[in-house]
C-alpha positions as protocol buffer text, in pm:
chain_id: "A"
residue {
  index: 1
  type: MET
  ca { x: 0 y: 0 z: 0 }
}
residue {
  index: 2
  type: THR
  ca { x: 137 y: 342 z: -93 }
}
residue {
  index: 3
  type: GLU
  ca { x: 103 y: 627 z: 151 }
}
residue {
  index: 4
  type: THR
  ca { x: -8 y: 965 z: 22 }
}
residue {
  index: 5
  type: PRO
  ca { x: 187 y: 1253 z: 175 }
}
residue {
  index: 6
  type: SER
  ca { x: -12 y: 1484 z: 398 }
}
residue {
  index: 7
  type: PRO
  ca { x: -126 y: 1812 z: 236 }
}
residue {
  index: 8
  type: ALA
  ca { x: 142 y: 2000 z: 434 }
}
residue {
  index: 9
  type: VAL
  ca { x: 412 y: 1778 z: 285 }
}
residue {
  index: 10
  type: GLN
  ca { x: 262 y: 1800 z: -66 }
}
residue {
  index: 11
  type: ASP
  ca { x: 266 y: 2182 z: -47 }
}
residue {
  index: 12
  type: LYS
  ca { x: 637 y: 2182 z: 47 }
}
residue {
  index: 13
  type: GLN
  ca { x: 735 y: 1957 z: -244 }
}
residue {
  index: 14
  type: ASP
  ca { x: 825 y: 2160 z: -553 }
}
residue {
  index: 15
  type: PRO
  ca { x: 750 y: 1944 z: -855 }
}
residue {
  index: 16
  type: GLY
  ca { x: 1009 y: 2140 z: -1054 }
}
residue {
  index: 17
  type: PRO
  ca { x: 1066 y: 2062 z: -1417 }
}
residue {
  index: 18
  type: SER
  ca { x: 1036 y: 1711 z: -1553 }
}
residue {
  index: 19
  type: THR
  ca { x: 1355 y: 1533 z: -1640 }
}
residue {
  index: 20
  type: PRO
  ca { x: 1331 y: 1354 z: -1973 }
}
residue {
  index: 21
  type: ALA
  ca { x: 1424 y: 987 z: -1958 }
}
residue {
  index: 22
  type: ALA
  ca { x: 1729 y: 1025 z: -2184 }
}
residue {
  index: 23
  type: ALA
  ca { x: 1984 y: 1288 z: -2088 }
}
residue {
  index: 24
  type: PRO
  ca { x: 2212 y: 1395 z: -2375 }
}
residue {
  index: 25
  type: GLU
  ca { x: 2581 y: 1312 z: -2363 }
}
residue {
  index: 26
  type: GLY
  ca { x: 2759 y: 1526 z: -2103 }
}
residue {
  index: 27
  type: ALA
  ca { x: 2438 y: 1626 z: -1922 }
}
residue {
  index: 28
  type: VAL
  ca { x: 2485 y: 1412 z: -1611 }
}
residue {
  index: 29
  type: VAL
  ca { x: 2688 y: 1597 z: -1349 }
}
residue {
  index: 30
  type: SER
  ca { x: 2898 y: 1429 z: -1082 }
}
residue {
  index: 31
  type: GLY
  ca { x: 3034 y: 1580 z: -769 }
}
residue {
  index: 32
  type: ALA
  ca { x: 3093 y: 1548 z: -400 }
}
residue {
  index: 33
  type: VAL
  ca { x: 2844 y: 1632 z: -130 }
}
residue {
  index: 34
  type: GLU
  ca { x: 2960 y: 1922 z: 84 }
}
residue {
  index: 35
  type: SER
  ca { x: 2649 y: 1910 z: 303 }
}
residue {
  index: 36
  type: CYS
  ca { x: 2312 y: 1740 z: 283 }
}
residue {
  index: 37
  type: GLY
  ca { x: 1979 y: 1779 z: 458 }
}
residue {
  index: 38
  type: LEU
  ca { x: 1633 y: 1641 z: 396 }
}
residue {
  index: 39
  type: GLU
  ca { x: 1539 y: 1918 z: 150 }
}
residue {
  index: 40
  type: HIS
  ca { x: 1866 y: 2028 z: -9 }
}
residue {
  index: 41
  type: LEU
  ca { x: 2229 y: 1945 z: -63 }
}
residue {
  index: 42
  type: VAL
  ca { x: 2538 y: 2144 z: -151 }
}
residue {
  index: 43
  type: LEU
  ca { x: 2717 y: 1987 z: -447 }
}
residue {
  index: 44
  type: LYS
  ca { x: 3090 y: 2050 z: -504 }
}
residue {
  index: 45
  type: LEU
  ca { x: 3176 y: 2015 z: -872 }
}
residue {
  index: 46
  type: PRO
  ca { x: 3526 y: 1880 z: -935 }
}
residue {
  index: 47
  type: GLY
  ca { x: 3772 y: 2107 z: -1114 }
}
residue {
  index: 48
  type: THR
  ca { x: 3564 y: 2416 z: -1032 }
}
residue {
  index: 49
  type: ASN
  ca { x: 3488 y: 2640 z: -737 }
}
residue {
  index: 50
  type: TYR
  ca { x: 3113 y: 2573 z: -771 }
}
residue {
  index: 51
  type: ARG
  ca { x: 2924 y: 2485 z: -453 }
}
residue {
  index: 52
  type: LEU
  ca { x: 2565 y: 2464 z: -575 }
}
residue {
  index: 53
  type: LYS
  ca { x: 2280 y: 2448 z: -326 }
}
residue {
  index: 54
  type: LEU
  ca { x: 2017 y: 2231 z: -491 }
}
residue {
  index: 55
  type: ALA
  ca { x: 1681 y: 2095 z: -385 }
}
residue {
  index: 56
  type: TRP
  ca { x: 1707 y: 1728 z: -291 }
}
residue {
  index: 57
  type: SER
  ca { x: 1445 y: 1474 z: -196 }
}
residue {
  index: 58
  type: GLY
  ca { x: 1665 y: 1169 z: -157 }
}
residue {
  index: 59
  type: ALA
  ca { x: 1805 y: 1022 z: 160 }
}
residue {
  index: 60
  type: ALA
  ca { x: 2062 y: 1224 z: 352 }
}
residue {
  index: 61
  type: LEU
  ca { x: 2411 y: 1168 z: 217 }
}
residue {
  index: 62
  type: ALA
  ca { x: 2740 y: 1172 z: 401 }
}
residue {
  index: 63
  type: GLU
  ca { x: 2981 y: 1459 z: 351 }
}
residue {
  index: 64
  type: ARG
  ca { x: 3218 y: 1391 z: 59 }
}
residue {
  index: 65
  type: ALA
  ca { x: 2989 y: 1118 z: -79 }
}
residue {
  index: 66
  type: ARG
  ca { x: 2996 y: 1103 z: -460 }
}
residue {
  index: 67
  type: VAL
  ca { x: 2667 y: 1168 z: -635 }
}
residue {
  index: 68
  type: SER
  ca { x: 2567 y: 1185 z: -1003 }
}
residue {
  index: 69
  type: GLY
  ca { x: 2251 y: 1326 z: -1149 }
}
residue {
  index: 70
  type: VAL
  ca { x: 2079 y: 1584 z: -1362 }
}
residue {
  index: 71
  type: ILE
  ca { x: 2032 y: 1943 z: -1247 }
}
residue {
  index: 72
  type: THR
  ca { x: 1683 y: 2060 z: -1341 }
}
residue {
  index: 73
  type: ALA
  ca { x: 1572 y: 2420 z: -1324 }
}
residue {
  index: 74
  type: ARG
  ca { x: 1289 y: 2649 z: -1428 }
}
residue {
  index: 75
  type: ALA
  ca { x: 1401 y: 2950 z: -1631 }
}
residue {
  index: 76
  type: ARG
  ca { x: 1232 y: 3284 z: -1630 }
}
residue {
  index: 77
  type: ARG
  ca { x: 1261 y: 3454 z: -1972 }
}
residue {
  index: 78
  type: ILE
  ca { x: 1540 y: 3300 z: -2182 }
}
residue {
  index: 79
  type: ASP
  ca { x: 1742 y: 3538 z: -2400 }
}
residue {
  index: 80
  type: VAL
  ca { x: 1972 y: 3447 z: -2687 }
}
residue {
  index: 81
  type: VAL
  ca { x: 2291 y: 3649 z: -2638 }
}
residue {
  index: 82
  type: PRO
  ca { x: 2554 y: 3733 z: -2899 }
}
residue {
  index: 83
  type: ALA
  ca { x: 2867 y: 3668 z: -2694 }
}
residue {
  index: 84
  type: GLY
  ca { x: 2999 y: 3576 z: -2352 }
}
residue {
  index: 85
  type: GLY
  ca { x: 3109 y: 3284 z: -2145 }
}
residue {
  index: 86
  type: ARG
  ca { x: 2939 y: 2995 z: -1971 }
}
residue {
  index: 87
  type: PHE
  ca { x: 2860 y: 3033 z: -1603 }
}
residue {
  index: 88
  type: VAL
  ca { x: 2625 y: 2978 z: -1312 }
}
residue {
  index: 89
  type: GLU
  ca { x: 2590 y: 3265 z: -1063 }
}
residue {
  index: 90
  type: PRO
  ca { x: 2656 y: 3271 z: -781 }
}
residue {
  index: 91
  type: VAL
  ca { x: 2945 y: 3027 z: -750 }
}
residue {
  index: 92
  type: PHE
  ca { x: 2834 y: 2950 z: -391 }
}
residue {
  index: 93
  type: GLY
  ca { x: 2462 y: 2903 z: -324 }
}
residue {
  index: 94
  type: ARG
  ca { x: 2146 y: 2838 z: -519 }
}
residue {
  index: 95
  type: PRO
  ca { x: 2170 y: 2906 z: -893 }
}
residue {
  index: 96
  type: ARG
  ca { x: 2016 y: 3245 z: -977 }
}
residue {
  index: 97
  type: ARG
  ca { x: 2162 y: 3334 z: -1318 }
}
residue {
  index: 98
  type: VAL
  ca { x: 2286 y: 3099 z: -1591 }
}
residue {
  index: 99
  type: GLN
  ca { x: 2450 y: 3153 z: -1928 }
}
residue {
  index: 100
  type: GLY
  ca { x: 2558 y: 2872 z: -2155 }
}
residue {
  index: 101
  type: ARG
  ca { x: 2533 y: 2688 z: -2486 }
}
residue {
  index: 102
  type: VAL
  ca { x: 2230 y: 2482 z: -2584 }
}
residue {
  index: 103
  type: ILE
  ca { x: 2347 y: 2120 z: -2617 }
}
residue {
  index: 104
  type: ALA
  ca { x: 2007 y: 1964 z: -2687 }
}
residue {
  index: 105
  type: VAL
  ca { x: 1639 y: 2047 z: -2711 }
}
residue {
  index: 106
  type: ASP
  ca { x: 1351 y: 1815 z: -2623 }
}
residue {
  index: 107
  type: ALA
  ca { x: 1043 y: 1983 z: -2772 }
}
residue {
  index: 108
  type: ASP
  ca { x: 809 y: 1708 z: -2648 }
}
residue {
  index: 109
  type: ALA
  ca { x: 918 y: 1756 z: -2286 }
}
residue {
  index: 110
  type: ASN
  ca { x: 961 y: 2134 z: -2340 }
}
residue {
  index: 111
  type: VAL
  ca { x: 1315 y: 2138 z: -2200 }
}
residue {
  index: 112
  type: VAL
  ca { x: 1641 y: 2290 z: -2314 }
}
residue {
  index: 113
  type: TRP
  ca { x: 1968 y: 2124 z: -2213 }
}
residue {
  index: 114
  type: VAL
  ca { x: 2234 y: 2388 z: -2141 }
}
residue {
  index: 115
  type: LYS
  ca { x: 2609 y: 2351 z: -2079 }
}
residue {
  index: 116
  type: ALA
  ca { x: 2702 y: 2635 z: -1845 }
}
residue {
  index: 117
  type: GLY
  ca { x: 2992 y: 2494 z: -1650 }
}
residue {
  index: 118
  type: PRO
  ca { x: 2767 y: 2215 z: -1524 }
}
residue {
  index: 119
  type: ALA
  ca { x: 2490 y: 2101 z: -1757 }
}
residue {
  index: 120
  type: LEU
  ca { x: 2130 y: 2184 z: -1670 }
}
residue {
  index: 121
  type: CYS
  ca { x: 1793 y: 2064 z: -1794 }
}
residue {
  index: 122
  type: VAL
  ca { x: 1587 y: 2383 z: -1815 }
}
residue {
  index: 123
  type: THR
  ca { x: 1212 y: 2435 z: -1854 }
}
residue {
  index: 124
  type: PRO
  ca { x: 1109 y: 2775 z: -1993 }
}
residue {
  index: 125
  type: THR
  ca { x: 835 y: 2939 z: -1784 }
}
residue {
  index: 126
  type: ASP
  ca { x: 768 y: 3252 z: -1992 }
}
residue {
  index: 127
  type: PRO
  ca { x: 437 y: 3170 z: -2167 }
}
residue {
  index: 128
  type: ARG
  ca { x: 570 y: 3330 z: -2487 }
}
residue {
  index: 129
  type: GLN
  ca { x: 856 y: 3080 z: -2510 }
}
residue {
  index: 130
  type: LYS
  ca { x: 895 y: 2708 z: -2567 }
}
residue {
  index: 131
  type: ALA
  ca { x: 1202 y: 2486 z: -2585 }
}
residue {
  index: 132
  type: SER
  ca { x: 1180 y: 2454 z: -2962 }
}
residue {
  index: 133
  type: ASP
  ca { x: 1248 y: 2830 z: -2992 }
}
residue {
  index: 134
  type: PHE
  ca { x: 1617 y: 2766 z: -2912 }
}
residue {
  index: 135
  type: ALA
  ca { x: 1867 y: 2610 z: -3152 }
}
residue {
  index: 136
  type: VAL
  ca { x: 2143 y: 2372 z: -3051 }
}
residue {
  index: 137
  type: GLY
  ca { x: 2464 y: 2577 z: -3026 }
}
residue {
  index: 138
  type: ALA
  ca { x: 2289 y: 2903 z: -2932 }
}
residue {
  index: 139
  type: LEU
  ca { x: 2429 y: 3096 z: -2638 }
}
residue {
  index: 140
  type: ILE
  ca { x: 2145 y: 3167 z: -2396 }
}
residue {
  index: 141
  type: SER
  ca { x: 2111 y: 3352 z: -2068 }
}
residue {
  index: 142
  type: PHE
  ca { x: 1835 y: 3341 z: -1807 }
}
residue {
  index: 143
  type: ASP
  ca { x: 1738 y: 3387 z: -1444 }
}
residue {
  index: 144
  type: VAL
  ca { x: 1656 y: 3071 z: -1250 }
}
residue {
  index: 145
  type: GLU
  ca { x: 1347 y: 3034 z: -1032 }
}
residue {
  index: 146
  type: ALA
  ca { x: 1412 y: 2907 z: -679 }
}
residue {
  index: 147
  type: GLY
  ca { x: 1404 y: 2528 z: -657 }
}
residue {
  index: 148
  type: ALA
  ca { x: 1677 y: 2406 z: -895 }
}
residue {
  index: 149
  type: ARG
  ca { x: 1700 y: 2036 z: -818 }
}
residue {
  index: 150
  type: LEU
  ca { x: 1947 y: 1751 z: -843 }
}
residue {
  index: 151
  type: THR
  ca { x: 1775 y: 1436 z: -965 }
}
residue {
  index: 152
  type: PRO
  ca { x: 2002 y: 1138 z: -890 }
}
residue {
  index: 153
  type: MET
  ca { x: 2100 y: 903 z: -1169 }
}
residue {
  index: 154
  type: GLY
  ca { x: 2337 y: 612 z: -1197 }
}
residue {
  index: 155
  type: GLY
  ca { x: 2694 y: 698 z: -1286 }
}
């Protein structure tokens, strides 16, 4: 028998964007856990200074445990930009601003896969935009709604 979470628990759970079943090559991120609670973890990405605070609904993990998964996020308006680098701001904390190259588009799931340092699976939330509006290779920039999440995957 499956238990249904109480309404208070359901309200706290952010469904976030859906993660398509097949992540494109290079989209699964791996890192070490810097800290982990019941609702979030801080992920250290190797070879970078990134310490990303991400929503987490898995079991608590030990410090320095290795974890792999897909970072999903909901983007406010997405802009195509003519030039610039790839980044997630801030380096420490929850992602608020992202700029990177489109590595894949899944029009059916309405998600854009972006390489911005780490890769992210992004759902556009501006009603005037859909994932198919963005071409692979385009440099895009956007603000991130609160609730970026790490969905664990094998690897």
